[in-house]
Tab-separated table of C-alpha atoms and ligand atoms in Angstrom:
chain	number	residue	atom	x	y	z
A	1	UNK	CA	-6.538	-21.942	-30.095
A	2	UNK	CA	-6.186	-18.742	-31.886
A	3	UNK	CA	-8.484	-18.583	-35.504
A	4	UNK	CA	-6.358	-16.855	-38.109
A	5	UNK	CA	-7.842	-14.720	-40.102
A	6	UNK	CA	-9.612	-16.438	-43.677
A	7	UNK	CA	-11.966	-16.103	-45.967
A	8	UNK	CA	-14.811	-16.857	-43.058
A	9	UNK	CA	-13.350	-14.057	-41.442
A	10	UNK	CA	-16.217	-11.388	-41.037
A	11	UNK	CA	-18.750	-14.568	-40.329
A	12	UNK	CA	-16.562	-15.997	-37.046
A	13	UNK	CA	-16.289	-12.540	-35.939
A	14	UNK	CA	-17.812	-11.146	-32.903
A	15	UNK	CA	-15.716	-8.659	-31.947
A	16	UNK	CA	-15.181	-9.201	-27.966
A	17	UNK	CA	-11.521	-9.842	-28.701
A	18	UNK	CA	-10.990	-5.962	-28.274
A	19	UNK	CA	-12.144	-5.754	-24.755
A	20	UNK	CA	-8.693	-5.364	-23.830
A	21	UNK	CA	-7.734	-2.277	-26.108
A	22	UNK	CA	-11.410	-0.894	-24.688
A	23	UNK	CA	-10.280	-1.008	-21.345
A	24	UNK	CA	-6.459	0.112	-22.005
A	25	UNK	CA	-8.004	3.005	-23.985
A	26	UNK	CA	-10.350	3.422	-20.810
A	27	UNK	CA	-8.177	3.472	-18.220
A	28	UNK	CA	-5.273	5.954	-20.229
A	29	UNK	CA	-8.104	7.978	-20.590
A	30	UNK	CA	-8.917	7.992	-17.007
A	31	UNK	CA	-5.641	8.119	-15.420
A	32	UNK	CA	-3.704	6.179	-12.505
A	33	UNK	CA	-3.655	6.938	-9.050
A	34	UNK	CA	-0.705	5.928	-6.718
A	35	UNK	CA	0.045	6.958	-3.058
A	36	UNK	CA	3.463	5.640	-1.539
A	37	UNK	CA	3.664	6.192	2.165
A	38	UNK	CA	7.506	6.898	2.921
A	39	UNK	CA	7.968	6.007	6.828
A	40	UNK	CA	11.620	6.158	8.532
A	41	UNK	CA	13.728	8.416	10.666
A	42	UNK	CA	15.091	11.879	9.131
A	43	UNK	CA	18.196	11.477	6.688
A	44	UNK	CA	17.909	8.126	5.818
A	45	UNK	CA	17.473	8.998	2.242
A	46	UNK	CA	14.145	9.246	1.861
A	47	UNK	CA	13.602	12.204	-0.125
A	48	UNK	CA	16.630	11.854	-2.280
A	49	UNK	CA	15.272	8.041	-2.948
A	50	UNK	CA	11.525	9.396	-4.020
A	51	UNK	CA	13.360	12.223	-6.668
A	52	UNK	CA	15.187	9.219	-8.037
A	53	UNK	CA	12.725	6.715	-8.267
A	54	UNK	CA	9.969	9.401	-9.915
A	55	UNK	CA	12.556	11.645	-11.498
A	56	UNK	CA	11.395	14.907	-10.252
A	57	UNK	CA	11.896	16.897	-7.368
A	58	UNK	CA	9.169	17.277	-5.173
A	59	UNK	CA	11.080	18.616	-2.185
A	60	UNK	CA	13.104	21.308	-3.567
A	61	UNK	CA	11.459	23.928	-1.458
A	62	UNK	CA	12.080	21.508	1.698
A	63	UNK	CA	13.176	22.963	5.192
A	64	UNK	CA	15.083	21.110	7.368
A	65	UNK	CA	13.521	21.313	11.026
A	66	UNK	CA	16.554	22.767	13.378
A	67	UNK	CA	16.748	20.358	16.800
A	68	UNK	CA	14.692	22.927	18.739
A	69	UNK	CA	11.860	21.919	16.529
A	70	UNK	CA	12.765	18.437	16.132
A	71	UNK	CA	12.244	18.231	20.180
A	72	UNK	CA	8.720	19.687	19.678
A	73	UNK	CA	7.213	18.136	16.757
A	74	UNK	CA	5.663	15.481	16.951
A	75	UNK	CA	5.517	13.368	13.407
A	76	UNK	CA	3.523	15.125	10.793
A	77	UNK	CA	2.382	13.992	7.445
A	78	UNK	CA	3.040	15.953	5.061
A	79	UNK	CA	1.447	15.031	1.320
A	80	UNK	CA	2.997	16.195	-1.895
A	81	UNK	CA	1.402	14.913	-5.500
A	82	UNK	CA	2.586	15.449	-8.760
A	83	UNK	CA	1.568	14.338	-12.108
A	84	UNK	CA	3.883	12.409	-14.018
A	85	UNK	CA	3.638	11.236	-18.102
A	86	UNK	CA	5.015	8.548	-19.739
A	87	UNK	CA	3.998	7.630	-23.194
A	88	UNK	CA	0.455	8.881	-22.873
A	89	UNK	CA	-0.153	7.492	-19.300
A	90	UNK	CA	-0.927	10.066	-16.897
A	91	UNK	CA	0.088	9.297	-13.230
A	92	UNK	CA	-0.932	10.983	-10.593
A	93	UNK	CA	1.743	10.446	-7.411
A	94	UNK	CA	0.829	11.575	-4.081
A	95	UNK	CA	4.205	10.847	-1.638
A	96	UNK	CA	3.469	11.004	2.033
A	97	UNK	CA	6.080	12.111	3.985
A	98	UNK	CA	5.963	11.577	7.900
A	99	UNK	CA	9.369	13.717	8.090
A	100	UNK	CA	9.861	14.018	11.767
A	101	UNK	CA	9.561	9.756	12.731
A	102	UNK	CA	11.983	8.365	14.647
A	103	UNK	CA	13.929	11.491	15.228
A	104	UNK	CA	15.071	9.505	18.641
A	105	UNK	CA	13.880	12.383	20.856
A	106	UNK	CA	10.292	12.330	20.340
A	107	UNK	CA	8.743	9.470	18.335
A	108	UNK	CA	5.829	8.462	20.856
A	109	UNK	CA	3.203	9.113	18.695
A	110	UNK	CA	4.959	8.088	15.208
A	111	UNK	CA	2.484	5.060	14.567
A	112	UNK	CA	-0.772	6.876	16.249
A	113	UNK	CA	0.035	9.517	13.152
A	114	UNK	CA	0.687	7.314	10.093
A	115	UNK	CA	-2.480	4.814	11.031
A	116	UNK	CA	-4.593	7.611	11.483
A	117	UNK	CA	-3.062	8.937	7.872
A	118	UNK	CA	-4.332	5.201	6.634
A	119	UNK	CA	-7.741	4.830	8.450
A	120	UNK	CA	-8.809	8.382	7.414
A	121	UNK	CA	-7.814	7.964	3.517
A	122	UNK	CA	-10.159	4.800	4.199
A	123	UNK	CA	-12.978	6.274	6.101
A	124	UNK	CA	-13.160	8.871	3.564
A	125	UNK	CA	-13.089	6.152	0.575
A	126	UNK	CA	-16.177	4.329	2.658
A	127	UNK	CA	-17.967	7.701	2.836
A	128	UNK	CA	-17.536	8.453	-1.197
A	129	UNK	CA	-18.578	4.715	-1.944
A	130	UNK	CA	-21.860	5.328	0.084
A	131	UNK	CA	-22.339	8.758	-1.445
A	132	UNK	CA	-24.182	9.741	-4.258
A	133	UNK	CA	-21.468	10.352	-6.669
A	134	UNK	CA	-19.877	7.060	-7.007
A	135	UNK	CA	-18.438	7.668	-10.206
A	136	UNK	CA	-15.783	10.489	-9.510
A	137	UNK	CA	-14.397	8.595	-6.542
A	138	UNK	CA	-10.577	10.045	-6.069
A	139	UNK	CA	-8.644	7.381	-4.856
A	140	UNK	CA	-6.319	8.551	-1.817
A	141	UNK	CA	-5.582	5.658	0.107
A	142	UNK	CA	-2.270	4.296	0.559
A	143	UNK	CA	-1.487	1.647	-1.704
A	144	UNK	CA	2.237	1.511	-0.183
A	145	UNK	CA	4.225	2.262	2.515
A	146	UNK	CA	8.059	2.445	1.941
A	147	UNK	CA	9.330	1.887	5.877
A	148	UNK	CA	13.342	2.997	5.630
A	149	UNK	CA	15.461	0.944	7.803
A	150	UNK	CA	18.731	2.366	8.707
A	151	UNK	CA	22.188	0.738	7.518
A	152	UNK	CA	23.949	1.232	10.359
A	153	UNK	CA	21.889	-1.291	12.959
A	154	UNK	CA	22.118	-4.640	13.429
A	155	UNK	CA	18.725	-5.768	12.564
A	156	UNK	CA	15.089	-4.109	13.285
A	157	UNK	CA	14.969	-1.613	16.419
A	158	UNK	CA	12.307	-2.374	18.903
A	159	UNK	CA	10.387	0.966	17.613
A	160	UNK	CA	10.709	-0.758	14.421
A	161	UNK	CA	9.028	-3.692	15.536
A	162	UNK	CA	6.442	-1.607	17.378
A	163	UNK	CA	5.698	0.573	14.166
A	164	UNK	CA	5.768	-2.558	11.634
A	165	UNK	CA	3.412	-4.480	13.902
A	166	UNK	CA	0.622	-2.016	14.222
A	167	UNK	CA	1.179	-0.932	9.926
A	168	UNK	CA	1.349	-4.230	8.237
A	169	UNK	CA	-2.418	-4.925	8.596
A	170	UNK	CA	-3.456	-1.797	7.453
A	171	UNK	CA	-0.914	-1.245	4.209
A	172	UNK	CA	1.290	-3.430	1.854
A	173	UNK	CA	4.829	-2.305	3.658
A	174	UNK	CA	8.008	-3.132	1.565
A	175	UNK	CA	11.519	-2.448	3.542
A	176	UNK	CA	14.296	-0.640	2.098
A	177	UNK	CA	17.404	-0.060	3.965
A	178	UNK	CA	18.620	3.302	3.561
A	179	UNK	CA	22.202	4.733	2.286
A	180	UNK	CA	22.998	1.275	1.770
A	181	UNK	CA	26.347	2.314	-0.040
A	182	UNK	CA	27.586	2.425	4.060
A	183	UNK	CA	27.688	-1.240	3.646
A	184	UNK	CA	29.753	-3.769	2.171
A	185	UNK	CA	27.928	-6.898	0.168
A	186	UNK	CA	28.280	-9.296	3.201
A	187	UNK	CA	27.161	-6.385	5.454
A	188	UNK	CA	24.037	-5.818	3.525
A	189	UNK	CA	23.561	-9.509	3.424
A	190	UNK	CA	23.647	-10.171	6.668
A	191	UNK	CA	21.316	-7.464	7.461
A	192	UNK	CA	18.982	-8.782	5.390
A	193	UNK	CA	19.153	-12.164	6.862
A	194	UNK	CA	18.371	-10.427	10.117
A	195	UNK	CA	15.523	-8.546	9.082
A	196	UNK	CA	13.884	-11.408	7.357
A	197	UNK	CA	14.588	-13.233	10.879
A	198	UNK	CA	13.294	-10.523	13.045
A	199	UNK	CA	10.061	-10.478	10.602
A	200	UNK	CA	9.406	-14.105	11.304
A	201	UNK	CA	10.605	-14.466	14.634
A	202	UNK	CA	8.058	-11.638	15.250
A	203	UNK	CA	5.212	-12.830	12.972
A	204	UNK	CA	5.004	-10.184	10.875
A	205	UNK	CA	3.799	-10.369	7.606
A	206	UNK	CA	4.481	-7.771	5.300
A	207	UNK	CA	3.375	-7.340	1.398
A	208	UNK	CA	3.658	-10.576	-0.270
A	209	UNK	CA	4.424	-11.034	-4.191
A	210	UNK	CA	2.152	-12.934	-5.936
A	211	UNK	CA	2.997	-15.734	-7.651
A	212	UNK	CA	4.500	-15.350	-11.209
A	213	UNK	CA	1.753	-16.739	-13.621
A	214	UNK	CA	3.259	-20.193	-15.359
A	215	UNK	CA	2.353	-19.064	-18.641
A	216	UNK	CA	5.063	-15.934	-18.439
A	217	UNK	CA	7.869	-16.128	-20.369
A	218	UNK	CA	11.461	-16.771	-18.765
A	219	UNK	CA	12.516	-13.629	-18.801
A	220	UNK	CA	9.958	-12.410	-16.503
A	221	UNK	CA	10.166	-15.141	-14.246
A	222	UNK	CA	13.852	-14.668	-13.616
A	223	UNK	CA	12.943	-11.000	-13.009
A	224	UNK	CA	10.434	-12.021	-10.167
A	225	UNK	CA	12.715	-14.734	-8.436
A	226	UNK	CA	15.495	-11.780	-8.286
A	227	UNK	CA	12.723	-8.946	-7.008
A	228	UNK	CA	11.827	-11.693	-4.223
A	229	UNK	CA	15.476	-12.476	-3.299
A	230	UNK	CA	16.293	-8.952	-2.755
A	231	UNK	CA	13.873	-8.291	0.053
A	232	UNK	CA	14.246	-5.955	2.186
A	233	UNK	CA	15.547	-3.884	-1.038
A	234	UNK	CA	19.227	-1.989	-0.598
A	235	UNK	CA	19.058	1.241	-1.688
A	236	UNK	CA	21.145	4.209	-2.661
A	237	UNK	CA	19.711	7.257	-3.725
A	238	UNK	CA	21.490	10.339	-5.739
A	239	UNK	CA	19.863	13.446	-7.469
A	240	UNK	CA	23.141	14.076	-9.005
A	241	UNK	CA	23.868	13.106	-12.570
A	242	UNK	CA	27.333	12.191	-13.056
A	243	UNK	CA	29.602	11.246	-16.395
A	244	UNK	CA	31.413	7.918	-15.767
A	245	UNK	CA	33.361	6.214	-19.056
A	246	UNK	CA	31.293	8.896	-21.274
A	247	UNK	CA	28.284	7.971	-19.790
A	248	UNK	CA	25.906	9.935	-17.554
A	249	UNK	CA	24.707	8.338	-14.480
A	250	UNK	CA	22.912	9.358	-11.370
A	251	UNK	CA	25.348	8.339	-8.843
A	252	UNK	CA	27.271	9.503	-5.319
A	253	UNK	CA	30.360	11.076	-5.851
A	254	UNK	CA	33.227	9.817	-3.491
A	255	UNK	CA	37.265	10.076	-3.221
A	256	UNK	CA	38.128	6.700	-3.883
A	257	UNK	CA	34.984	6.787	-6.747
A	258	UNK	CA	31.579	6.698	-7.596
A	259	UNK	CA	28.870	4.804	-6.578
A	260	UNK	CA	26.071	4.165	-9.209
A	261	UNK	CA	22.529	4.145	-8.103
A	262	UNK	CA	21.784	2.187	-10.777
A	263	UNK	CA	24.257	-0.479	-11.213
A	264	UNK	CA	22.664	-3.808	-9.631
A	265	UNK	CA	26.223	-4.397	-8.482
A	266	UNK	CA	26.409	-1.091	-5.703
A	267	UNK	CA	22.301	-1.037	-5.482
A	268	UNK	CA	18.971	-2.828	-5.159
A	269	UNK	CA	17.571	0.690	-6.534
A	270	UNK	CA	16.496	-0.624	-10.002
A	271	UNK	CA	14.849	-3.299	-8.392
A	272	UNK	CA	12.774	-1.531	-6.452
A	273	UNK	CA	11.567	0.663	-9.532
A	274	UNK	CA	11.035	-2.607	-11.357
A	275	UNK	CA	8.959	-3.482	-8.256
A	276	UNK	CA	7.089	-0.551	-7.452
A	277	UNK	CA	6.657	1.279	-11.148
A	278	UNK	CA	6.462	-1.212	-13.793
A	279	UNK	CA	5.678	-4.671	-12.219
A	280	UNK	CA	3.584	-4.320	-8.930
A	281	UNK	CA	2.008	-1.552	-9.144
A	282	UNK	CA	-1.201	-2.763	-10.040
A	283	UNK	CA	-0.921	-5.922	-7.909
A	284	UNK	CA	-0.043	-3.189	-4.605
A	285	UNK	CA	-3.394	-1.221	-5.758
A	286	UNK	CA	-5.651	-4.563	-5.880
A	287	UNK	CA	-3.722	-5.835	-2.688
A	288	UNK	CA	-4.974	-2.606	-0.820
A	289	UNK	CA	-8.565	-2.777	-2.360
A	290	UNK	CA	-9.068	-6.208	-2.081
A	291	UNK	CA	-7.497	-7.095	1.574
A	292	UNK	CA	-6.564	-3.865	3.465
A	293	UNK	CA	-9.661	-2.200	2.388
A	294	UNK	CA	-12.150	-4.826	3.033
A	295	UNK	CA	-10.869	-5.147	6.043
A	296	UNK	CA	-11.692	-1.629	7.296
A	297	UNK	CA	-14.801	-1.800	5.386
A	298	UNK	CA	-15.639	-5.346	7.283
A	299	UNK	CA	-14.920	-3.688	10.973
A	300	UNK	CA	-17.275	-0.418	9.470
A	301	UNK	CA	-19.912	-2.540	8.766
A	302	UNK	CA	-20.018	-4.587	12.156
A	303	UNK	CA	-19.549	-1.337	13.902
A	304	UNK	CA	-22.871	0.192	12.246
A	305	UNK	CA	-24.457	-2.807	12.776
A	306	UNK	CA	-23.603	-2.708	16.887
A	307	UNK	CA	-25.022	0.910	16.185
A	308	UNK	CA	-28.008	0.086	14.681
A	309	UNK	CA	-28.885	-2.834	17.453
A	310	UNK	CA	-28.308	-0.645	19.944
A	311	UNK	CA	-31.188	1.637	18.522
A	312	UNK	CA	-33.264	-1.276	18.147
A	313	UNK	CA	-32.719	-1.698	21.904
A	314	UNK	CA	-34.100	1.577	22.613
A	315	UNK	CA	-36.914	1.287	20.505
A	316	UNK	CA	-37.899	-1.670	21.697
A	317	UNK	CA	-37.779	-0.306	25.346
A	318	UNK	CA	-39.524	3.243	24.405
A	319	UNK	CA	-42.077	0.946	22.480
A	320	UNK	CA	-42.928	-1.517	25.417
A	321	UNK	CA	-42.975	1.720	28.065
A	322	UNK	CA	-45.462	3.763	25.989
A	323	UNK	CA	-47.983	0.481	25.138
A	324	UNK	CA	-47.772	-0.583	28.814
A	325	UNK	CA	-47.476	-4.261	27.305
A	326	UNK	CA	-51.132	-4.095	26.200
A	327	UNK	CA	-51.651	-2.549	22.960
A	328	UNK	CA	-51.185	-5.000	20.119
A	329	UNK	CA	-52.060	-2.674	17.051
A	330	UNK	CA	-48.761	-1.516	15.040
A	331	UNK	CA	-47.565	1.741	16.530
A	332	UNK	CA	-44.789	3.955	14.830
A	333	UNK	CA	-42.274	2.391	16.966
A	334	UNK	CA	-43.111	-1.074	15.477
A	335	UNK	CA	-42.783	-0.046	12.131
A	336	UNK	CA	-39.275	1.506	12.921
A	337	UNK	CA	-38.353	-1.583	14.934
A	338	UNK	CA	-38.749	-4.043	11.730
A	339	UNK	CA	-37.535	-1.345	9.562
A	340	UNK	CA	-33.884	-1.681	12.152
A	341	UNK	CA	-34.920	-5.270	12.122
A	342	UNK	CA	-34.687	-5.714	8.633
A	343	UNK	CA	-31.542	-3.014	8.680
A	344	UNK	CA	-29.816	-5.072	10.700
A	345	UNK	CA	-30.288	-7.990	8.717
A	346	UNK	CA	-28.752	-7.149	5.519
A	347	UNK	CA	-26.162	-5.664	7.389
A	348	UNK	CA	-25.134	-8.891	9.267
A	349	UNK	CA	-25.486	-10.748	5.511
A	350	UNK	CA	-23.176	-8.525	4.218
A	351	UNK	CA	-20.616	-8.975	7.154
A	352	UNK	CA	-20.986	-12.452	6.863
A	353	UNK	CA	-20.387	-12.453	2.733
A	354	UNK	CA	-17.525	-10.191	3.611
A	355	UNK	CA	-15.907	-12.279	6.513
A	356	UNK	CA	-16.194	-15.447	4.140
A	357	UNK	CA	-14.787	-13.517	0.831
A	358	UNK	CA	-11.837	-12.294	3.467
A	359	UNK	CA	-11.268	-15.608	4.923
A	360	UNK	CA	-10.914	-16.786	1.318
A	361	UNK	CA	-8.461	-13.974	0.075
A	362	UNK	CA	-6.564	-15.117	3.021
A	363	UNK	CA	-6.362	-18.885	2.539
A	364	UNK	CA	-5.230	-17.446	-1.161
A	365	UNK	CA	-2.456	-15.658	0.440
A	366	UNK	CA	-1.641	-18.285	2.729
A	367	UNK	CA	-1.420	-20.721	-0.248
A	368	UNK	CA	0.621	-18.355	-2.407
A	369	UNK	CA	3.469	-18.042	0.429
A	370	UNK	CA	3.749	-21.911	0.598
A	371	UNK	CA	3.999	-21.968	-3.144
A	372	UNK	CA	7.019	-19.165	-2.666
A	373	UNK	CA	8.970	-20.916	0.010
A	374	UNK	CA	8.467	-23.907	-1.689
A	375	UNK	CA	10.298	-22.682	-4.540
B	1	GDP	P1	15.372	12.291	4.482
B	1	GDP	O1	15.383	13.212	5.634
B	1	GDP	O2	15.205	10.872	4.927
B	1	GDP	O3	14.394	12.666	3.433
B	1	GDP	O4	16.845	12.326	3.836
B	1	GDP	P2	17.393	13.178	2.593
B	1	GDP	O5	16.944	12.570	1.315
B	1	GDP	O6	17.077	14.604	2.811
B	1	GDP	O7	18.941	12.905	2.709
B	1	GDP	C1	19.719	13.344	3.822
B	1	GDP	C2	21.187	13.390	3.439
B	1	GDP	O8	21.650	12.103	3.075
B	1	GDP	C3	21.468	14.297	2.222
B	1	GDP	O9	22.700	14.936	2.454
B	1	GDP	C4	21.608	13.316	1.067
B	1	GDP	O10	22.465	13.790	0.055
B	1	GDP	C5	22.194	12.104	1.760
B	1	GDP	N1	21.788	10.871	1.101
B	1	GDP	C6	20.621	10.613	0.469
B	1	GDP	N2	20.599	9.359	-0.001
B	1	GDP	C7	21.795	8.809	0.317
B	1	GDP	C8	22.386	7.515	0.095
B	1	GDP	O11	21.800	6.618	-0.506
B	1	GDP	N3	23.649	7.317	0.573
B	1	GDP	C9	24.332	8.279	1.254
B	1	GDP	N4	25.548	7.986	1.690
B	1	GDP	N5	23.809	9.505	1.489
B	1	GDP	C10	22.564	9.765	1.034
């Protein structure tokens, strides 16, 4: 029940009704932070599809790899950021590019390379959040990883699979099938079907939308039920602005037409802005913090704590060698003992608190998908 405003205005006051400006003003001020992964074999489209989803072009300077090269590289991240501004928000985009996966001749190590990429951005996250300068914390993790199916298959490859399986724990993956304009509508249907098939066949689960609040208009939850329905999204990508019926478009250029990146009728393109940029963002950002994060941070924390009982091991060893058993008096090596003692405790309260707080995020999750296929 909102009060309008009256003559007892200034009295029923209290002013906490701003919060919300304070923290929009807050976090202009500060800035956002957004890293896309982009994972999929070379000329699928990737680069083209990043320059038309961010409008810029971050890989003008780009060199294609000849075969001889292809042979020997193995897949290699390569990170590109650029700071984008819209209407007074800053945005600060870091792509990574693993350019050479799936190149068919040499893709052995593709997944070793982009989990590494993940656990590091993590590790390094863990190290800040310990250090002393918590405040400044730059936030490089990945918050999503575009994998880039190819049109031309019937469903998911087996290296797909493999890849998928050991990512989807780790990061919030969203499919996109590449070049999509080599496909009819039933085409792309049916390879959608597939992959959806192939997911669950495989039980793989990859980044789930939340649910759509009740109290948003219809409008919005229209939107939603269409961004859900188009999964994995269909994409064409063009940097090419072309003039069709007086209006300019960024679209492919072909002889019997042109196909529009942006017409919902030829691409899922829009859709996947509307996903990534201006609905989900936020939502892939807590998703990574909240589950993907905590998980590493959960498996850190046991793994220190193994550490630091080990020690305690040791100690307790050295301690009982050096006193022979018979000298009761606190030595230096009892102290430390209940100092890894009491280490160890807090430790294994925390994983606990953290295992519990995890199982709950995933009972959430769990609840939320019954809530979507029940719709
Ligand atoms: P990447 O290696 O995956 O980054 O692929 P690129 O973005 O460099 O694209 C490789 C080639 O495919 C270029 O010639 C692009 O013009 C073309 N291309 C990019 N996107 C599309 C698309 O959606 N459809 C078609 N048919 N070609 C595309």
């Amino acid at each position: 029940m909102s009060k309008t405003p009256s003559f007892d205005k200034d009295r029923d006051y209290i002013g906490f009704a701003t919060l919300p400006e304070q923290v929009h003003r807050k976090s202009v001020k500060r800035g956002f932070e957004f890293t896309l992964m982009v994972v999929g074999e070379s000329g699928l489209g990737k680069s083209t599809l990043i320059n038309s989803l961010f409008l810029g072009d971050l890989y003008k300077n780009r060199q294609m790899p000849n075969v001889e090269e292809r042979i020997e590289k193995t897949t290699k991240v390569e990170k590109k950021t650029m700071d984008i501004e819209e209407r007074g928000v800053r945005l600060r985009l870091t792509v990574v590019d693993t350019p050479g996966f799936g190149d068919a001749i040499n893709c052995e190590d593709s997944w070793r390379v982009c989990t590494q990429y993940i656990d590091e951005q993590f590790r390094q996250y863990f190290t800040d959040e310990s250090g002393l300068n918590r405040r400044n914390i730059q936030d490089n993790r990945v918050h999503c990883c575009l994998y880039f199916v190819p049109p031309w298959g019937h469903s998911l490859r087996q290296m797909d699979l493999d890849l998928i399986r050991r990512l989807h724990r780790k990061v919030n993956i969203v499919l996109v099938i590449g070049k999509a304009d080599c496909l009819n509508k039933q085409e792309v249907r049916k390879l959608k079907e597939r992959i959806l098939q192939d997911l669950e066949d495989n039980h793989i689960q990859l980044y789930q939308f939340p649910e759509c609040d009740s109290d948003e208009d219809d409008d919005f939850k229209q939107q939603d039920r269409e961004l859900k329905a188009s999964i994995p999204f269909a994409v064409v990508g063009s940097n090419t602005i072309l003039e069709v019926a007086g209006k300019k478009v960024r679209g492919r250029q072909y002889p019997w037409g042109v196909v529009n990146v942006e017409d919902p009728e030829h691409s899922d393109f829009i859709k996947l802005r509307t996903f990534l940029i201006s609905t989900h963002m936020q939502d892939l950002k807590d998703t990574t913090q909240d589950v993907h994060y905590e998980n590493f941070r959960a498996q850190c924390i046991s793994q220190i704590s193994q550490h630091a009982l080990r020690e305690r091991g040791k100690l307790k060893r050295d301690s009982i060698s050096s006193t022979n058993g018979f000298d009761a008096a606190i030595t230096e090596t009892d102290r430390l003992l209940l100092q890894k003692d009491e280490e160890i405790r807090r430790m294994q309260d925390m994983l606990t608190q953290m295992q519990e707080k995890l199982k709950q995020t995933h009972l959430m999750e769990m609840k939320k998908n019954d809530s979507v296929i029940d719709v």
